[in-house]
Amino acid sequence: MQEVKKHPGGRPLKYKTNQELQDAVDAYFLSIDQYNDEHEAHKPYTVAGLALHLDVDTDTVRNYEKRDEFFGTIKKAKQKIEEQLETKLHGANVAGIIFNLKNNYGWKDRQDITTDNKPVTFGLVQDVAEKYATDTE
């Protein structure tokens, strides 16, 4: 059996230039827009849909984003997807959209805690602060 030699830098890129990738990304958004113009039920932009259109998997889309020459194209595409998701937050049934934004776009729940202008300490910091307070009394 003959041994198969692997490419030294991993699998060759499907899109060799940023312009080639940009053209394919633009075609994805255009295809979704055209579908939505022709159908009552609208399809959202998605990273998975973009990956399918590019004929790669979602991990490959993320890997393209890590490469300097493709970073801007993928970042802008993801921002366009995020913007569409964000605008849909004003409708009903937003739990799935919130899940997507938290897991794919870095959105986080935030809690603001106020304590009558006193610092709040937790865990180890609190233990050290209490020990220091008792040592100095």
mmCIF file of N, CA, C and O in Angstrom, residues 46-127:
data_model
loop_
_atom_site.group_PDB
_atom_site.id
_atom_site.type_symbol
_atom_site.label_atom_id
_atom_site.label_comp_id
_atom_site.label_asym_id
_atom_site.label_seq_id
_atom_site.Cartn_x
_atom_site.Cartn_y
_atom_site.Cartn_z
ATOM 1 N N THR A 46 -27.063 33.388 7.946
ATOM 2 C CA THR A 46 -26.439 32.612 9.019
ATOM 3 C C THR A 46 -24.998 32.279 8.645
ATOM 4 O O THR A 46 -24.659 32.227 7.452
ATOM 5 N N VAL A 47 -24.180 32.040 9.640
ATOM 6 C CA VAL A 47 -22.806 31.618 9.383
ATOM 7 C C VAL A 47 -22.815 30.234 8.738
ATOM 8 O O VAL A 47 -22.055 29.971 7.806
ATOM 9 N N ALA A 48 -23.698 29.352 9.200
ATOM 10 C CA ALA A 48 -23.788 28.020 8.605
ATOM 11 C C ALA A 48 -24.236 28.113 7.145
ATOM 12 O O ALA A 48 -23.716 27.396 6.282
ATOM 13 N N GLY A 49 -25.187 29.002 6.860
ATOM 14 C CA GLY A 49 -25.630 29.191 5.479
ATOM 15 C C GLY A 49 -24.515 29.743 4.611
ATOM 16 O O GLY A 49 -24.344 29.333 3.456
ATOM 17 N N LEU A 50 -23.742 30.667 5.165
ATOM 18 C CA LEU A 50 -22.591 31.207 4.442
ATOM 19 C C LEU A 50 -21.599 30.093 4.139
ATOM 20 O O LEU A 50 -21.109 29.969 3.013
ATOM 21 N N ALA A 51 -21.317 29.259 5.141
ATOM 22 C CA ALA A 51 -20.376 28.147 4.949
ATOM 23 C C ALA A 51 -20.875 27.190 3.864
ATOM 24 O O ALA A 51 -20.099 26.779 2.994
ATOM 25 N N LEU A 52 -22.152 26.862 3.895
ATOM 26 C CA LEU A 52 -22.705 25.977 2.864
ATOM 27 C C LEU A 52 -22.561 26.596 1.481
ATOM 28 O O LEU A 52 -22.207 25.914 0.514
ATOM 29 N N HIS A 53 -22.856 27.883 1.383
ATOM 30 C CA HIS A 53 -22.735 28.563 0.096
ATOM 31 C C HIS A 53 -21.290 28.572 -0.399
ATOM 32 O O HIS A 53 -21.033 28.415 -1.593
ATOM 33 N N LEU A 54 -20.343 28.747 0.537
ATOM 34 C CA LEU A 54 -18.922 28.754 0.183
ATOM 35 C C LEU A 54 -18.385 27.347 -0.067
ATOM 36 O O LEU A 54 -17.243 27.187 -0.495
ATOM 37 N N ASP A 55 -19.201 26.334 0.240
ATOM 38 C CA ASP A 55 -18.824 24.928 0.092
ATOM 39 C C ASP A 55 -17.662 24.555 1.014
ATOM 40 O O ASP A 55 -16.730 23.847 0.637
ATOM 41 N N VAL A 56 -17.734 25.087 2.251
ATOM 42 C CA VAL A 56 -16.779 24.751 3.307
ATOM 43 C C VAL A 56 -17.588 24.540 4.584
ATOM 44 O O VAL A 56 -18.787 24.803 4.613
ATOM 45 N N ASP A 57 -16.944 24.082 5.652
ATOM 46 C CA ASP A 57 -17.683 23.967 6.912
ATOM 47 C C ASP A 57 -17.488 25.235 7.750
ATOM 48 O O ASP A 57 -16.680 26.095 7.411
ATOM 49 N N THR A 58 -18.252 25.345 8.825
ATOM 50 C CA THR A 58 -18.201 26.569 9.635
ATOM 51 C C THR A 58 -16.835 26.766 10.282
ATOM 52 O O THR A 58 -16.409 27.907 10.472
ATOM 53 N N ASP A 59 -16.143 25.699 10.627
ATOM 54 C CA ASP A 59 -14.789 25.843 11.173
ATOM 55 C C ASP A 59 -13.852 26.476 10.151
ATOM 56 O O ASP A 59 -12.984 27.277 10.505
ATOM 57 N N THR A 60 -14.035 26.135 8.891
ATOM 58 C CA THR A 60 -13.203 26.718 7.843
ATOM 59 C C THR A 60 -13.481 28.209 7.700
ATOM 60 O O THR A 60 -12.555 29.002 7.504
ATOM 61 N N VAL A 61 -14.741 28.613 7.843
ATOM 62 C CA VAL A 61 -15.065 30.043 7.820
ATOM 63 C C VAL A 61 -14.310 30.747 8.950
ATOM 64 O O VAL A 61 -13.704 31.797 8.746
ATOM 65 N N ARG A 62 -14.326 30.154 10.149
ATOM 66 C CA ARG A 62 -13.601 30.743 11.283
ATOM 67 C C ARG A 62 -12.096 30.779 11.009
ATOM 68 O O ARG A 62 -11.405 31.716 11.398
ATOM 69 N N ASN A 63 -11.576 29.747 10.357
ATOM 70 C CA ASN A 63 -10.146 29.713 10.034
ATOM 71 C C ASN A 63 -9.778 30.796 9.022
ATOM 72 O O ASN A 63 -8.707 31.398 9.121
ATOM 73 N N TYR A 64 -10.652 31.046 8.052
ATOM 74 C CA TYR A 64 -10.400 32.142 7.116
ATOM 75 C C TYR A 64 -10.329 33.469 7.869
ATOM 76 O O TYR A 64 -9.518 34.334 7.542
ATOM 77 N N GLU A 65 -11.175 33.624 8.871
ATOM 78 C CA GLU A 65 -11.193 34.872 9.643
ATOM 79 C C GLU A 65 -9.871 35.092 10.377
ATOM 80 O O GLU A 65 -9.477 36.229 10.641
ATOM 81 N N LYS A 66 -9.165 34.016 10.702
ATOM 82 C CA LYS A 66 -7.894 34.127 11.417
ATOM 83 C C LYS A 66 -6.738 34.546 10.516
ATOM 84 O O LYS A 66 -5.682 34.937 10.996
ATOM 85 N N ARG A 67 -6.934 34.481 9.211
ATOM 86 C CA ARG A 67 -5.884 34.835 8.256
ATOM 87 C C ARG A 67 -5.999 36.313 7.917
ATOM 88 O O ARG A 67 -7.066 36.792 7.557
ATOM 89 N N ASP A 68 -4.902 37.029 8.032
ATOM 90 C CA ASP A 68 -4.909 38.477 7.831
ATOM 91 C C ASP A 68 -5.544 38.892 6.505
ATOM 92 O O ASP A 68 -6.311 39.851 6.459
ATOM 93 N N GLU A 69 -5.243 38.157 5.427
ATOM 94 C CA GLU A 69 -5.726 38.573 4.113
ATOM 95 C C GLU A 69 -7.240 38.398 3.949
ATOM 96 O O GLU A 69 -7.850 39.043 3.089
ATOM 97 N N PHE A 70 -7.873 37.553 4.787
ATOM 98 C CA PHE A 70 -9.307 37.308 4.676
ATOM 99 C C PHE A 70 -10.101 37.858 5.864
ATOM 100 O O PHE A 70 -11.318 37.805 5.871
ATOM 101 N N PHE A 71 -9.393 38.359 6.861
ATOM 102 C CA PHE A 71 -10.033 38.784 8.103
ATOM 103 C C PHE A 71 -11.172 39.771 7.855
ATOM 104 O O PHE A 71 -12.285 39.596 8.338
ATOM 105 N N GLY A 72 -10.911 40.830 7.115
ATOM 106 C CA GLY A 72 -11.914 41.871 6.896
ATOM 107 C C GLY A 72 -13.162 41.359 6.200
ATOM 108 O O GLY A 72 -14.282 41.741 6.550
ATOM 109 N N THR A 73 -12.992 40.496 5.230
ATOM 110 C CA THR A 73 -14.130 39.961 4.481
ATOM 111 C C THR A 73 -15.032 39.135 5.385
ATOM 112 O O THR A 73 -16.252 39.322 5.390
ATOM 113 N N ILE A 74 -14.458 38.236 6.157
ATOM 114 C CA ILE A 74 -15.263 37.379 7.029
ATOM 115 C C ILE A 74 -15.839 38.193 8.177
ATOM 116 O O ILE A 74 -17.002 38.029 8.552
ATOM 117 N N LYS A 75 -15.058 39.093 8.739
ATOM 118 C CA LYS A 75 -15.541 39.928 9.841
ATOM 119 C C LYS A 75 -16.749 40.752 9.400
ATOM 120 O O LYS A 75 -17.752 40.838 10.118
ATOM 121 N N LYS A 76 -16.680 41.349 8.226
ATOM 122 C CA LYS A 76 -17.787 42.153 7.715
ATOM 123 C C LYS A 76 -19.015 41.275 7.441
ATOM 124 O O LYS A 76 -20.140 41.681 7.725
ATOM 125 N N ALA A 77 -18.802 40.087 6.905
ATOM 126 C CA ALA A 77 -19.917 39.173 6.645
ATOM 127 C C ALA A 77 -20.599 38.777 7.955
ATOM 128 O O ALA A 77 -21.835 38.790 8.060
ATOM 129 N N LYS A 78 -19.807 38.446 8.972
ATOM 130 C CA LYS A 78 -20.380 38.081 10.263
ATOM 131 C C LYS A 78 -21.100 39.261 10.905
ATOM 132 O O LYS A 78 -22.118 39.098 11.568
ATOM 133 N N GLN A 79 -20.577 40.456 10.680
ATOM 134 C CA GLN A 79 -21.228 41.646 11.224
ATOM 135 C C GLN A 79 -22.584 41.873 10.551
ATOM 136 O O GLN A 79 -23.554 42.250 11.202
ATOM 137 N N LYS A 80 -22.665 41.603 9.261
ATOM 138 C CA LYS A 80 -23.941 41.734 8.539
ATOM 139 C C LYS A 80 -24.950 40.715 9.074
ATOM 140 O O LYS A 80 -26.124 41.027 9.251
ATOM 141 N N ILE A 81 -24.491 39.504 9.353
ATOM 142 C CA ILE A 81 -25.359 38.468 9.932
ATOM 143 C C ILE A 81 -25.809 38.900 11.324
ATOM 144 O O ILE A 81 -26.991 38.804 11.667
ATOM 145 N N GLU A 82 -24.874 39.394 12.134
ATOM 146 C CA GLU A 82 -25.191 39.847 13.483
ATOM 147 C C GLU A 82 -26.203 40.990 13.454
ATOM 148 O O GLU A 82 -27.139 41.029 14.250
ATOM 149 N N GLU A 83 -26.035 41.921 12.522
ATOM 150 C CA GLU A 83 -26.945 43.057 12.412
ATOM 151 C C GLU A 83 -28.362 42.589 12.130
ATOM 152 O O GLU A 83 -29.327 43.075 12.716
ATOM 153 N N GLN A 84 -28.503 41.607 11.246
ATOM 154 C CA GLN A 84 -29.834 41.088 10.948
ATOM 155 C C GLN A 84 -30.439 40.421 12.181
ATOM 156 O O GLN A 84 -31.614 40.615 12.489
ATOM 157 N N LEU A 85 -29.624 39.656 12.903
ATOM 158 C CA LEU A 85 -30.110 39.022 14.128
ATOM 159 C C LEU A 85 -30.533 40.063 15.151
ATOM 160 O O LEU A 85 -31.566 39.936 15.804
ATOM 161 N N GLU A 86 -29.723 41.089 15.285
ATOM 162 C CA GLU A 86 -30.009 42.137 16.260
ATOM 163 C C GLU A 86 -31.338 42.834 15.956
ATOM 164 O O GLU A 86 -32.120 43.112 16.860
ATOM 165 N N THR A 87 -31.615 43.097 14.698
ATOM 166 C CA THR A 87 -32.875 43.764 14.352
ATOM 167 C C THR A 87 -34.072 42.872 14.640
ATOM 168 O O THR A 87 -35.160 43.373 14.931
ATOM 169 N N LYS A 88 -33.873 41.568 14.599
ATOM 170 C CA LYS A 88 -34.976 40.640 14.882
ATOM 171 C C LYS A 88 -35.281 40.528 16.379
ATOM 172 O O LYS A 88 -36.273 39.934 16.766
ATOM 173 N N LEU A 89 -34.441 41.105 17.223
ATOM 174 C CA LEU A 89 -34.691 41.085 18.665
ATOM 175 C C LEU A 89 -35.931 41.887 19.036
ATOM 176 O O LEU A 89 -36.437 41.777 20.137
ATOM 177 N N HIS A 90 -36.425 42.701 18.135
ATOM 178 C CA HIS A 90 -37.595 43.532 18.410
ATOM 179 C C HIS A 90 -38.898 42.788 18.145
ATOM 180 O O HIS A 90 -39.972 43.328 18.358
ATOM 181 N N GLY A 91 -38.829 41.545 17.711
ATOM 182 C CA GLY A 91 -40.022 40.749 17.429
ATOM 183 C C GLY A 91 -40.300 39.763 18.543
ATOM 184 O O GLY A 91 -39.783 39.857 19.655
ATOM 185 N N ALA A 92 -41.155 38.805 18.242
ATOM 186 C CA ALA A 92 -41.507 37.750 19.203
ATOM 187 C C ALA A 92 -40.555 36.566 19.027
ATOM 188 O O ALA A 92 -39.831 36.473 18.043
ATOM 189 N N ASN A 93 -40.570 35.648 19.990
ATOM 190 C CA ASN A 93 -39.777 34.417 19.937
ATOM 191 C C ASN A 93 -38.295 34.695 19.687
ATOM 192 O O ASN A 93 -37.715 34.227 18.717
ATOM 193 N N VAL A 94 -37.685 35.442 20.571
ATOM 194 C CA VAL A 94 -36.302 35.859 20.376
ATOM 195 C C VAL A 94 -35.287 34.978 21.123
ATOM 196 O O VAL A 94 -34.097 35.229 21.023
ATOM 197 N N ALA A 95 -35.736 33.961 21.823
ATOM 198 C CA ALA A 95 -34.816 33.140 22.624
ATOM 199 C C ALA A 95 -33.712 32.528 21.767
ATOM 200 O O ALA A 95 -32.536 32.544 22.146
ATOM 201 N N GLY A 96 -34.055 32.005 20.602
ATOM 202 C CA GLY A 96 -33.051 31.409 19.716
ATOM 203 C C GLY A 96 -32.070 32.442 19.191
ATOM 204 O O GLY A 96 -30.875 32.184 19.051
ATOM 205 N N ILE A 97 -32.565 33.637 18.908
ATOM 206 C CA ILE A 97 -31.708 34.713 18.431
ATOM 207 C C ILE A 97 -30.734 35.127 19.524
ATOM 208 O O ILE A 97 -29.537 35.306 19.287
ATOM 209 N N ILE A 98 -31.235 35.247 20.757
ATOM 210 C CA ILE A 98 -30.371 35.604 21.887
ATOM 211 C C ILE A 98 -29.303 34.533 22.089
ATOM 212 O O ILE A 98 -28.127 34.841 22.296
ATOM 213 N N PHE A 99 -29.704 33.266 22.024
ATOM 214 C CA PHE A 99 -28.749 32.161 22.145
ATOM 215 C C PHE A 99 -27.643 32.286 21.098
ATOM 216 O O PHE A 99 -26.454 32.178 21.407
ATOM 217 N N ASN A 100 -28.028 32.536 19.853
ATOM 218 C CA ASN A 100 -27.072 32.666 18.761
ATOM 219 C C ASN A 100 -26.124 33.842 19.011
ATOM 220 O O ASN A 100 -24.902 33.716 18.864
ATOM 221 N N LEU A 101 -26.649 34.980 19.400
ATOM 222 C CA LEU A 101 -25.811 36.153 19.640
ATOM 223 C C LEU A 101 -24.828 35.915 20.786
ATOM 224 O O LEU A 101 -23.670 36.337 20.722
ATOM 225 N N LYS A 102 -25.269 35.234 21.842
ATOM 226 C CA LYS A 102 -24.377 34.952 22.969
ATOM 227 C C LYS A 102 -23.274 33.968 22.576
ATOM 228 O O LYS A 102 -22.120 34.134 22.975
ATOM 229 N N ASN A 103 -23.626 32.946 21.823
ATOM 230 C CA ASN A 103 -22.672 31.887 21.528
ATOM 231 C C ASN A 103 -21.789 32.140 20.315
ATOM 232 O O ASN A 103 -20.710 31.562 20.216
ATOM 233 N N ASN A 104 -22.216 32.996 19.409
ATOM 234 C CA ASN A 104 -21.442 33.212 18.195
ATOM 235 C C ASN A 104 -20.913 34.634 18.029
ATOM 236 O O ASN A 104 -20.068 34.867 17.173
ATOM 237 N N TYR A 105 -21.402 35.563 18.827
ATOM 238 C CA TYR A 105 -21.019 36.958 18.620
ATOM 239 C C TYR A 105 -20.562 37.645 19.906
ATOM 240 O O TYR A 105 -20.409 38.860 19.929
ATOM 241 N N GLY A 106 -20.352 36.900 20.978
ATOM 242 C CA GLY A 106 -19.777 37.455 22.194
ATOM 243 C C GLY A 106 -20.724 38.288 23.046
ATOM 244 O O GLY A 106 -20.286 38.975 23.956
ATOM 245 N N TRP A 107 -22.024 38.238 22.741
ATOM 246 C CA TRP A 107 -22.966 38.963 23.589
ATOM 247 C C TRP A 107 -23.023 38.290 24.943
ATOM 248 O O TRP A 107 -22.884 37.077 25.061
ATOM 249 N N LYS A 108 -23.227 39.095 26.018
ATOM 250 C CA LYS A 108 -23.280 38.551 27.375
ATOM 251 C C LYS A 108 -24.394 39.221 28.157
ATOM 252 O O LYS A 108 -24.731 40.373 27.907
ATOM 253 N N ASP A 109 -24.939 38.478 29.108
ATOM 254 C CA ASP A 109 -25.854 39.086 30.071
ATOM 255 C C ASP A 109 -25.002 39.901 31.031
ATOM 256 O O ASP A 109 -23.895 39.507 31.393
ATOM 257 N N ARG A 110 -25.517 41.026 31.466
ATOM 258 C CA ARG A 110 -24.764 41.875 32.388
ATOM 259 C C ARG A 110 -25.664 42.226 33.558
ATOM 260 O O ARG A 110 -26.827 42.549 33.382
ATOM 261 N N GLN A 111 -25.096 42.146 34.742
ATOM 262 C CA GLN A 111 -25.826 42.536 35.937
ATOM 263 C C GLN A 111 -25.068 43.682 36.589
ATOM 264 O O GLN A 111 -23.868 43.598 36.817
ATOM 265 N N ASP A 112 -25.778 44.755 36.881
ATOM 266 C CA ASP A 112 -25.188 45.872 37.607
ATOM 267 C C ASP A 112 -25.590 45.746 39.072
ATOM 268 O O ASP A 112 -26.759 45.605 39.388
ATOM 269 N N ILE A 113 -24.600 45.783 39.958
ATOM 270 C CA ILE A 113 -24.855 45.646 41.386
ATOM 271 C C ILE A 113 -24.427 46.943 42.064
ATOM 272 O O ILE A 113 -23.303 47.405 41.888
ATOM 273 N N THR A 114 -25.317 47.518 42.842
ATOM 274 C CA THR A 114 -24.959 48.697 43.630
ATOM 275 C C THR A 114 -25.158 48.368 45.098
ATOM 276 O O THR A 114 -26.082 47.654 45.472
ATOM 277 N N THR A 115 -24.275 48.895 45.922
ATOM 278 C CA THR A 115 -24.323 48.587 47.350
ATOM 279 C C THR A 115 -24.084 49.835 48.179
ATOM 280 O O THR A 115 -23.174 49.880 48.994
ATOM 281 N N ASP A 116 -24.860 50.857 47.947
ATOM 282 C CA ASP A 116 -24.731 52.103 48.708
ATOM 283 C C ASP A 116 -23.301 52.638 48.686
ATOM 284 O O ASP A 116 -22.737 53.007 49.710
ATOM 285 N N ASN A 117 -22.689 52.617 47.505
ATOM 286 C CA ASN A 117 -21.333 53.132 47.294
ATOM 287 C C ASN A 117 -20.261 52.400 48.088
ATOM 288 O O ASN A 117 -19.199 52.937 48.349
ATOM 289 N N LYS A 118 -20.526 51.173 48.534
ATOM 290 C CA LYS A 118 -19.521 50.372 49.223
ATOM 291 C C LYS A 118 -18.975 49.342 48.246
ATOM 292 O O LYS A 118 -19.728 48.796 47.449
ATOM 293 N N PRO A 119 -17.682 49.041 48.282
ATOM 294 C CA PRO A 119 -17.137 48.037 47.367
ATOM 295 C C PRO A 119 -17.703 46.654 47.682
ATOM 296 O O PRO A 119 -17.967 46.329 48.837
ATOM 297 N N VAL A 120 -17.907 45.868 46.651
ATOM 298 C CA VAL A 120 -18.405 44.502 46.802
ATOM 299 C C VAL A 120 -17.231 43.570 46.547
ATOM 300 O O VAL A 120 -16.552 43.672 45.529
ATOM 301 N N THR A 121 -16.962 42.661 47.481
ATOM 302 C CA THR A 121 -15.886 41.692 47.306
ATOM 303 C C THR A 121 -16.466 40.301 47.441
ATOM 304 O O THR A 121 -17.432 40.069 48.163
ATOM 305 N N PHE A 122 -15.882 39.373 46.712
ATOM 306 C CA PHE A 122 -16.372 38.003 46.707
ATOM 307 C C PHE A 122 -15.213 37.045 46.868
ATOM 308 O O PHE A 122 -14.098 37.334 46.455
ATOM 309 N N GLY A 123 -15.512 35.883 47.428
ATOM 310 C CA GLY A 123 -14.567 34.778 47.468
ATOM 311 C C GLY A 123 -13.276 35.096 48.169
ATOM 312 O O GLY A 123 -13.253 35.659 49.260
ATOM 313 N N LEU A 124 -12.148 34.754 47.525
ATOM 314 C CA LEU A 124 -10.824 34.895 48.107
ATOM 315 C C LEU A 124 -10.527 36.341 48.477
ATOM 316 O O LEU A 124 -9.975 36.620 49.534
ATOM 317 N N VAL A 125 -10.922 37.268 47.651
ATOM 318 C CA VAL A 125 -10.675 38.681 47.952
ATOM 319 C C VAL A 125 -11.384 39.061 49.238
ATOM 320 O O VAL A 125 -10.829 39.745 50.095
ATOM 321 N N GLN A 126 -12.604 38.586 49.417
ATOM 322 C CA GLN A 126 -13.364 38.887 50.621
ATOM 323 C C GLN A 126 -12.684 38.266 51.841
ATOM 324 O O GLN A 126 -12.559 38.910 52.876
ATOM 325 N N ASP A 127 -12.216 37.031 51.721
ATOM 326 C CA ASP A 127 -11.543 36.365 52.831
ATOM 327 C C ASP A 127 -10.289 37.133 53.252
ATOM 328 O O ASP A 127 -10.045 37.339 54.441
#
